[in-house]
């Protein structure tokens, strides 16, 4: 069963703007991960946040985790055309059961 | 080498055919996964192998048969598929026993069942 579920949204933003997307999940987790997928190809790992962390940064990415609300957000700052992709959160509840949420389509207009 | 290699990239098969999808990694990862992804949907977990043993089977129909011959290879044998099985099939691998189990994905096999 899928754990992570993003708010279903398709974002269309101008290059240089920030993009924010959210994810909610239902059960306890060990960690939450965000992945990017370009044009129906393989997924690329972006960032992982552990269940005992509240915020994490990696380059232009900022992820937050609120375990009391079972939610996470991913912020991409200063977006670029190359950031156009689908973004998925994935939760790991243990035993390598990595389950993906619905995904957000982000289009960055040059 | 941080790649997961999947072959073939594209596959068209009839409903009576038998075919296999292949996945290979040389990162020393001992967890390997098969996912199925339909258009505009998230990947759905099918199988997980941990140390070459099947650890998770998400109630996948028996027309899909996974195999893990060794720690670097993962196969998915296909037989008597239905048109609704057409999808992108993704293989992934990750370390086990680590607090940060980042999964590495292959580029997928786009399967069409006719």
XYZ file of C-alpha atoms in Angstrom:
224
model
C 0.000 0.000 0.000
C 1.218 3.501 -0.675
C 2.160 5.575 2.308
C 2.992 8.975 0.934
C 0.360 11.044 -0.787
C 1.042 14.462 -2.193
C -1.580 17.119 -2.476
C -2.518 16.633 -6.135
C -1.153 19.664 -7.864
C 0.490 20.668 -11.066
C 2.715 23.701 -10.675
C 3.618 26.023 -13.467
C 6.086 28.698 -12.457
C 8.508 31.152 -13.991
C 12.210 30.488 -13.889
C 13.693 31.987 -10.739
C 10.562 31.517 -8.638
C 10.287 29.048 -5.786
C 8.276 25.841 -6.037
C 6.650 24.243 -3.010
C 4.945 20.876 -2.904
C 3.477 18.897 -0.052
C 3.171 15.288 0.954
C 1.052 13.565 3.569
C 1.276 10.008 4.771
C -0.729 7.700 6.958
C 1.417 5.475 9.143
C 4.657 5.663 11.095
C 7.844 6.022 9.113
C 11.584 5.591 9.527
C 12.337 8.251 6.964
C 10.788 10.173 4.090
C 12.487 10.669 0.764
C 11.874 12.880 -2.256
C 12.572 11.761 -5.799
C 12.480 13.451 -9.192
C 11.405 11.799 -12.437
C 11.954 13.285 -15.869
C 9.636 12.305 -18.714
C 8.649 8.852 -17.452
C 12.205 7.635 -16.998
C 14.022 6.469 -13.875
C 13.666 8.253 -10.571
C 16.510 10.191 -9.021
C 16.885 10.519 -5.279
C 16.913 14.130 -4.111
C 16.908 14.201 -0.343
C 16.074 12.079 2.683
C 14.820 13.270 6.035
C 14.741 10.985 9.030
C 11.762 10.724 11.315
C 13.633 12.526 14.114
C 14.572 15.487 11.888
C 12.380 18.514 11.224
C 14.189 20.256 8.405
C 16.967 19.495 5.987
C 18.703 21.412 3.222
C 20.575 20.271 0.154
C 21.619 22.933 -2.323
C 18.433 24.612 -3.584
C 16.250 22.030 -1.854
C 14.647 22.409 1.537
C 12.513 19.668 3.008
C 10.495 19.775 6.198
C 8.866 16.991 8.130
C 6.074 17.247 10.669
C 5.507 13.803 12.132
C 2.652 15.035 14.316
C 0.758 16.005 11.162
C 2.266 13.202 9.090
C 3.273 15.664 6.409
C 6.313 16.896 4.549
C 7.065 19.709 2.149
C 9.694 20.166 -0.528
C 10.810 23.638 -1.522
C 12.911 24.257 -4.611
C 14.360 27.737 -4.579
C 15.366 29.797 -7.612
C 13.866 27.262 -10.012
C 15.426 26.498 -13.368
C 13.976 25.071 -16.568
C 15.879 21.864 -15.815
C 13.765 21.444 -12.661
C 10.762 20.614 -14.865
C 9.832 17.106 -13.754
C 7.517 15.039 -11.589
C 8.364 14.983 -7.909
C 7.401 12.120 -5.621
C 7.701 11.620 -1.927
C 8.330 8.112 -0.680
C 8.074 6.689 2.791
C 10.034 3.876 4.320
C 8.242 2.135 7.139
C 10.896 -0.531 7.499
C 11.914 -3.766 5.761
C 12.829 -1.800 2.611
C 9.150 -1.198 1.858
C 9.598 2.063 -0.061
C 6.183 3.336 -1.094
C 5.545 6.364 -3.323
C 2.908 9.069 -3.214
C 0.951 10.506 -6.099
C 3.489 12.997 -7.380
C 3.557 16.624 -8.414
C 4.171 17.800 -11.956
C 6.304 20.935 -11.952
C 6.801 22.988 -15.098
C 9.349 25.784 -14.989
C 8.883 28.274 -17.785
C 12.114 29.862 -19.032
C 29.705 2.693 -10.757
C 26.437 4.114 -9.427
C 24.185 2.796 -12.149
C 21.314 0.402 -12.279
C 21.069 -0.994 -15.787
C 17.815 -2.332 -17.173
C 17.338 -4.223 -20.404
C 15.587 -4.015 -22.724
C 14.547 -0.365 -22.807
C 11.423 -1.180 -24.794
C 9.532 -4.438 -25.186
C 6.436 -5.340 -27.171
C 5.016 -8.764 -26.483
C 1.919 -10.735 -27.281
C -0.333 -12.180 -24.635
C 0.989 -15.700 -25.247
C 4.666 -14.765 -25.196
C 7.235 -15.400 -22.495
C 9.820 -12.684 -21.958
C 12.165 -11.503 -19.233
C 13.228 -8.115 -17.966
C 16.741 -7.809 -16.609
C 18.305 -5.516 -14.044
C 21.939 -5.276 -12.958
C 23.851 -3.236 -10.392
C 27.413 -3.371 -9.137
C 27.145 -1.093 -6.130
C 27.108 -3.910 -3.596
C 23.466 -3.219 -2.800
C 21.700 -6.167 -1.206
C 18.135 -4.874 -1.570
C 16.608 -4.890 -5.050
C 13.139 -3.871 -6.132
C 10.676 -4.124 -8.990
C 8.136 -1.341 -9.466
C 5.353 -0.937 -12.012
C 4.396 2.548 -13.136
C 1.436 3.549 -15.271
C 1.303 6.920 -17.006
C 0.834 9.878 -14.643
C 0.828 7.561 -11.629
C 3.419 6.866 -8.933
C 5.518 3.708 -9.022
C 3.785 0.759 -7.379
C 5.945 -1.662 -5.449
C 5.800 -5.223 -6.794
C 8.657 -7.186 -5.237
C 11.590 -6.672 -2.902
C 14.600 -8.941 -2.604
C 16.839 -8.690 0.416
C 20.092 -10.655 0.349
C 18.820 -12.546 -2.703
C 15.711 -13.704 -0.882
C 12.207 -12.528 -1.742
C 11.121 -10.435 1.225
C 8.089 -8.591 -0.142
C 5.522 -9.655 -2.721
C 2.762 -7.092 -2.993
C 0.133 -9.601 -4.102
C 1.384 -9.526 -7.657
C -0.309 -11.940 -10.132
C 1.646 -15.112 -10.823
C 2.122 -14.136 -14.460
C 4.951 -12.000 -13.046
C 7.739 -14.134 -11.638
C 10.795 -12.498 -10.075
C 14.195 -14.088 -9.769
C 17.401 -12.959 -8.088
C 20.205 -15.244 -9.362
C 22.922 -13.371 -7.449
C 23.535 -10.162 -5.555
C 23.989 -8.127 -8.752
C 21.158 -9.400 -10.929
C 17.407 -9.233 -10.772
C 15.055 -10.649 -13.373
C 11.333 -10.372 -13.935
C 9.881 -13.214 -15.971
C 6.696 -12.439 -17.832
C 4.168 -14.956 -19.116
C 0.620 -14.668 -20.407
C 0.379 -10.965 -19.702
C -2.685 -8.850 -20.307
C -2.878 -5.516 -22.142
C -3.453 -3.774 -18.811
C 0.029 -4.906 -17.769
C 1.474 -2.426 -20.236
C 3.520 0.003 -18.165
C 6.987 1.233 -17.301
C 8.765 -1.360 -15.167
C 11.418 0.077 -12.912
C 14.174 -1.711 -11.076
C 15.893 -0.176 -8.077
C 18.504 -1.114 -5.521
C 19.626 0.148 -2.145
C 21.901 -0.663 0.737
C 20.478 -2.606 3.623
C 21.110 -1.973 7.284
C 21.721 1.720 6.779
C 19.767 4.639 8.238
C 19.763 6.407 4.865
C 18.645 3.819 2.298
C 18.681 5.938 -0.838
C 17.279 3.915 -3.736
C 18.968 4.003 -7.122
C 16.687 3.457 -10.096
C 17.253 2.143 -13.566
C 15.787 3.935 -16.578
C 13.021 1.370 -16.849
C 11.630 -0.982 -19.444
C 8.595 0.320 -21.282
C 6.438 -2.742 -21.832
C 3.568 -2.930 -24.286
C 1.351 -6.010 -24.308
C -0.608 -6.498 -27.505
